[in-house]
Short mmCIF file of C-alpha atoms in Angstrom, two decimals:
data_model
loop_
_atom_site.label_atom_id
_atom_site.label_comp_id
_atom_site.label_asym_id
_atom_site.label_seq_id
_atom_site.Cartn_x
_atom_site.Cartn_y
_atom_site.Cartn_z
CA MET L 1 80.50 -12.33 -64.65
CA GLU L 2 82.19 -15.37 -66.99
CA LEU L 3 82.47 -15.85 -70.50
CA ASN L 4 83.16 -18.52 -72.33
CA THR L 5 83.35 -21.30 -74.94
CA ILE L 6 81.88 -24.32 -73.56
CA ARG L 7 80.61 -28.15 -75.14
CA LYS L 8 77.82 -29.89 -73.26
CA SER L 9 79.72 -33.52 -72.10
CA THR L 10 59.53 -29.72 -49.61
CA VAL L 11 59.87 -25.85 -48.61
CA LEU L 12 58.37 -22.61 -49.15
CA THR L 13 59.04 -19.36 -50.78
CA VAL L 14 57.67 -15.50 -50.26
CA LEU L 15 58.92 -12.98 -52.07
CA THR L 16 58.48 -9.10 -51.51
CA ALA L 17 58.88 -8.16 -54.56
CA VAL L 18 59.19 -10.25 -51.43
CA THR L 19 59.00 -14.49 -52.62
CA PHE L 20 58.09 -16.13 -50.04
CA GLN L 21 59.31 -20.43 -50.41
CA LEU L 22 58.26 -23.65 -49.11
CA ALA L 23 61.47 -25.42 -49.88
CA SER L 24 63.57 -28.47 -49.41
CA SER L 25 67.53 -26.99 -50.25
CA GLN L 26 69.09 -24.20 -50.29
CA ILE L 27 72.07 -22.50 -53.16
CA ALA L 28 72.95 -19.77 -54.33
CA PRO L 29 71.59 -19.05 -57.86
CA ARG L 30 74.02 -19.37 -61.37
CA ALA L 31 72.78 -19.87 -65.17
CA THR L 32 74.40 -20.67 -68.09
CA LEU L 33 73.64 -19.25 -70.86
CA TYR L 34 74.42 -20.93 -74.55
CA ASP L 35 74.04 -19.18 -78.20
CA GLN L 36 73.55 -22.80 -79.20
CA ASN L 37 71.56 -25.87 -78.54
CA ASP L 38 72.69 -27.98 -75.72
CA GLN L 39 74.75 -26.88 -73.37
CA CYS L 40 76.96 -25.80 -77.16
CA GLY L 41 78.92 -23.07 -78.44
CA MET L 42 79.79 -19.11 -76.67
CA ALA L 43 78.96 -19.42 -73.08
CA LEU L 44 77.57 -16.82 -70.22
CA THR L 45 77.31 -17.31 -65.96
CA LEU L 46 75.39 -15.15 -64.22
CA ARG L 47 75.43 -14.90 -60.84
CA ASP L 48 73.42 -11.92 -60.67
CA TYR L 49 70.80 -10.04 -62.70
CA SER L 50 70.75 -8.97 -65.52
CA PHE L 51 68.48 -5.88 -66.31
CA ASN L 52 70.51 -5.72 -70.49
CA LEU L 53 72.25 -9.09 -71.78
CA GLY L 54 73.82 -6.37 -74.48
CA THR L 55 74.16 -3.33 -72.74
CA GLN L 56 76.47 -5.03 -70.15
CA TYR L 57 77.76 -8.70 -71.89
CA ASN L 58 77.51 -8.18 -75.69
CA TYR L 59 74.83 -10.72 -75.46
CA ASN L 60 71.30 -9.37 -77.25
CA ASP L 61 68.81 -12.44 -78.87
CA ARG L 62 72.25 -14.84 -78.38
CA ALA L 63 70.54 -18.08 -75.92
CA ARG L 64 69.61 -20.61 -76.95
CA SER L 65 70.25 -23.92 -74.56
CA ILE L 66 70.60 -22.94 -70.50
CA CYS L 67 72.17 -24.68 -67.05
CA ILE L 68 70.69 -23.78 -64.13
CA HIS L 69 70.70 -23.70 -60.29
CA GLY L 70 68.13 -22.72 -59.06
CA ILE L 71 64.79 -20.32 -60.36
CA TRP L 72 65.68 -18.65 -62.94
CA ILE L 73 63.41 -15.89 -65.42
CA PHE L 74 63.68 -15.13 -68.89
CA TYR L 75 63.08 -11.62 -70.82
CA ASP L 76 62.64 -10.66 -74.34
CA GLY L 77 62.90 -6.82 -72.60
CA THR L 78 64.99 -5.05 -70.96
CA SER L 79 64.66 -4.61 -67.35
CA PHE L 80 62.64 -7.72 -66.73
CA GLY L 81 59.90 -6.72 -69.59
CA ARG L 82 58.39 -8.67 -72.62
CA ASP L 83 57.97 -7.31 -76.14
CA THR L 84 55.93 -9.70 -78.51
CA SER L 85 57.99 -13.13 -76.89
CA GLY L 86 56.95 -13.44 -73.09
CA VAL L 87 58.14 -14.38 -69.85
CA ALA L 88 59.97 -18.30 -69.86
CA TYR L 89 60.94 -19.49 -65.91
CA TYR L 90 62.61 -22.61 -65.57
CA TYR L 91 63.82 -24.42 -61.83
CA ASN L 92 66.27 -27.25 -61.34
CA PRO L 93 64.66 -30.08 -58.32
CA ASN L 94 66.24 -31.05 -56.05
CA SER L 95 69.44 -29.03 -56.66
CA GLU L 96 70.65 -30.15 -58.46
CA LEU L 97 72.42 -28.82 -62.14
CA TYR L 98 69.37 -28.06 -64.50
CA CYS L 99 69.46 -27.73 -68.43
CA ASP L 100 67.30 -27.58 -71.01
CA ASN L 101 66.37 -25.83 -74.53
CA LEU L 102 64.98 -22.49 -74.07
CA PHE L 103 61.39 -22.87 -75.95
CA ALA L 104 61.52 -22.07 -79.66
CA SER L 105 58.21 -18.74 -78.75
CA ILE L 106 62.35 -16.60 -76.70
CA SER L 107 64.84 -19.20 -77.56
CA GLY L 108 67.32 -16.56 -79.73
CA LYS L 109 65.03 -13.80 -78.08
CA VAL L 110 66.61 -13.56 -74.18
CA THR L 111 67.15 -9.18 -73.49
CA SER L 112 67.31 -8.95 -69.55
CA VAL L 113 67.42 -12.05 -66.67
CA ARG L 114 66.65 -12.38 -63.36
CA TYR L 115 66.47 -15.18 -60.14
CA TRP L 116 63.26 -15.22 -58.49
CA GLY L 117 63.20 -13.25 -55.58
CA VAL L 118 66.64 -11.15 -53.98
CA ALA L 119 64.18 -10.30 -50.64
CA GLU L 120 62.90 -13.52 -50.05
CA GLU L 121 62.32 -16.32 -47.16
CA LYS L 122 62.49 -20.02 -46.74
CA PHE L 123 60.80 -21.78 -44.61
CA TYR L 124 60.98 -25.66 -43.66
CA ALA L 125 58.48 -25.35 -40.64
CA ASP L 126 56.08 -22.79 -38.63
CA LYS L 127 57.30 -19.38 -39.22
CA PRO L 128 55.25 -17.11 -36.25
CA THR L 129 56.16 -14.21 -38.07
CA LEU L 130 58.07 -13.27 -41.19
CA ASN L 131 61.24 -10.66 -41.34
CA PHE L 132 59.86 -8.51 -44.97
CA ALA L 133 55.93 -9.50 -42.80
CA GLY L 134 53.17 -7.32 -45.26
CA LYS L 135 55.22 -7.44 -47.56
CA HIS L 136 55.53 -10.69 -50.17
CA LYS L 137 53.92 -11.12 -52.90
CA SER L 138 54.44 -13.75 -54.36
CA ILE L 139 54.64 -17.93 -52.99
CA ILE L 140 57.10 -20.31 -54.30
CA ILE L 141 56.20 -23.85 -52.78
CA THR L 142 58.94 -27.13 -53.59
CA GLY L 143 57.41 -30.76 -52.60
CA PRO L 144 54.06 -32.08 -51.07
CA SER L 145 53.88 -30.59 -48.27
CA GLN L 146 50.56 -28.77 -47.50
CA TRP L 147 51.62 -24.74 -45.95
CA THR L 148 48.91 -22.28 -44.20
CA VAL L 149 49.81 -18.36 -44.58
CA TYR L 150 48.22 -16.44 -42.47
CA GLU L 151 47.54 -12.66 -41.90
CA GLY L 152 48.16 -12.22 -38.62
CA SER L 153 51.03 -13.13 -36.42
CA ASN L 154 51.03 -16.59 -33.72
CA TYR L 155 49.16 -17.71 -37.21
CA SER L 156 46.44 -16.06 -36.39
CA GLY L 157 43.97 -13.50 -38.73
CA ALA L 158 42.47 -14.28 -41.76
CA ASN L 159 44.19 -17.68 -43.45
CA LYS L 160 44.49 -20.32 -46.43
CA CYS L 161 45.71 -23.24 -46.61
CA LEU L 162 48.46 -24.02 -50.24
CA HIS L 163 49.27 -26.70 -51.43
CA SER L 164 49.98 -28.42 -55.21
CA SER L 165 47.68 -30.98 -56.97
CA SER L 166 50.45 -32.45 -58.15
CA GLY L 167 53.06 -32.43 -55.55
CA LYS L 168 55.60 -30.95 -57.51
CA ALA L 169 57.14 -27.00 -57.80
CA THR L 170 54.18 -24.50 -58.38
CA ILE L 171 54.91 -20.61 -58.45
CA ILE L 172 52.15 -17.79 -57.54
CA PRO L 173 53.74 -14.85 -60.29
CA ASP L 174 51.04 -13.19 -58.14
CA ILE L 175 49.43 -13.71 -54.42
CA ALA L 176 46.06 -11.17 -55.61
CA ASP L 177 45.08 -14.19 -58.48
CA ILE L 178 44.27 -16.75 -55.49
CA GLY L 179 42.29 -14.05 -53.73
CA ILE L 180 45.18 -13.01 -50.42
CA ARG L 181 45.95 -9.29 -50.38
CA HIS L 182 49.55 -8.21 -51.12
CA HIS L 183 51.62 -7.65 -47.82
CA SER L 184 48.99 -9.20 -45.41
CA LEU L 185 51.26 -12.45 -45.25
CA ARG L 186 52.40 -12.39 -41.74
CA SER L 187 52.82 -15.62 -40.11
CA VAL L 188 53.09 -19.68 -41.80
CA ARG L 189 52.52 -22.74 -40.38
CA LYS L 190 53.15 -26.12 -42.00
CA GLY L 191 50.69 -28.38 -42.74
CA CYS L 192 46.39 -27.91 -43.91
CA TRP L 193 45.15 -25.51 -40.68
CA SER L 194 42.43 -23.34 -43.14
CA LYS L 195 38.68 -24.15 -43.04
CA ALA L 196 37.04 -26.14 -46.24
CA GLU L 197 36.53 -23.58 -47.90
CA ASP L 198 40.28 -21.82 -47.33
CA ILE L 199 42.05 -24.39 -48.75
CA ILE L 200 43.43 -24.03 -52.17
CA VAL L 201 44.88 -26.95 -54.67
CA LEU L 202 47.49 -25.56 -56.89
CA PRO L 203 47.73 -26.51 -60.60
CA GLU L 204 50.36 -27.92 -62.13
CA ALA L 205 50.49 -26.81 -65.53
CA PRO L 206 51.58 -24.42 -66.31
CA MET L 207 53.01 -23.11 -63.18
CA SER L 208 54.84 -26.30 -62.20
CA GLY L 209 57.35 -28.42 -63.14
CA ASN L 210 60.51 -27.67 -64.94
CA SER L 211 60.47 -25.36 -66.97
CA GLY L 212 57.33 -23.26 -68.31
CA PHE L 213 55.31 -19.89 -69.70
CA LEU L 214 54.40 -17.32 -67.97
CA ASN L 215 51.51 -15.20 -69.02
CA SER L 216 50.93 -12.68 -66.11
CA THR L 217 53.31 -9.98 -65.44
CA LEU L 218 56.20 -11.35 -62.63
CA PRO L 219 55.77 -8.77 -59.88
CA VAL L 220 59.15 -6.46 -59.50
#
């Protein structure tokens, strides 16, 4: 953690309370929060979760803008919960540093912060047996590639083909929302290998892009 004053100067990931990420690059997560818009004012840099910015860093309800590496989730409640404003997520495409002002609905209200997926698997190619087989709850897809996820190892059993309608990153906080049972995934294959009725086209909004506002509860 660093506290100082600063002036502005295609992969699949599967999460378990594991995330499943289909992506194209790897980079250590980092988030710098600023107490003024446009990356100005007092800054707090995080490289790990913060369940309570107030008690840990005296930074509760202060963040108004950010710069990040990775995918980060910002909550208005303690311990990654929500009070009234909800939850916002931000990610940086192509592993570049991404900076933005926070949404008005959560600006000045952030109480806890985490990056997406402590326990996670990232895939750039076929994987006949997942390391966290049977423990996944969420999926992130970055880039235009299609991916097929299976309930059995070695690409067997019930399966779903997933791809983004826009070719941009897509975040699925709860795989049950798209008809995949929790803790059921055991292998993943690049490309679309499912029957037509098992192809899922994932919308860009509101779960894609550089930032978004989550209206459903994230798995913990």
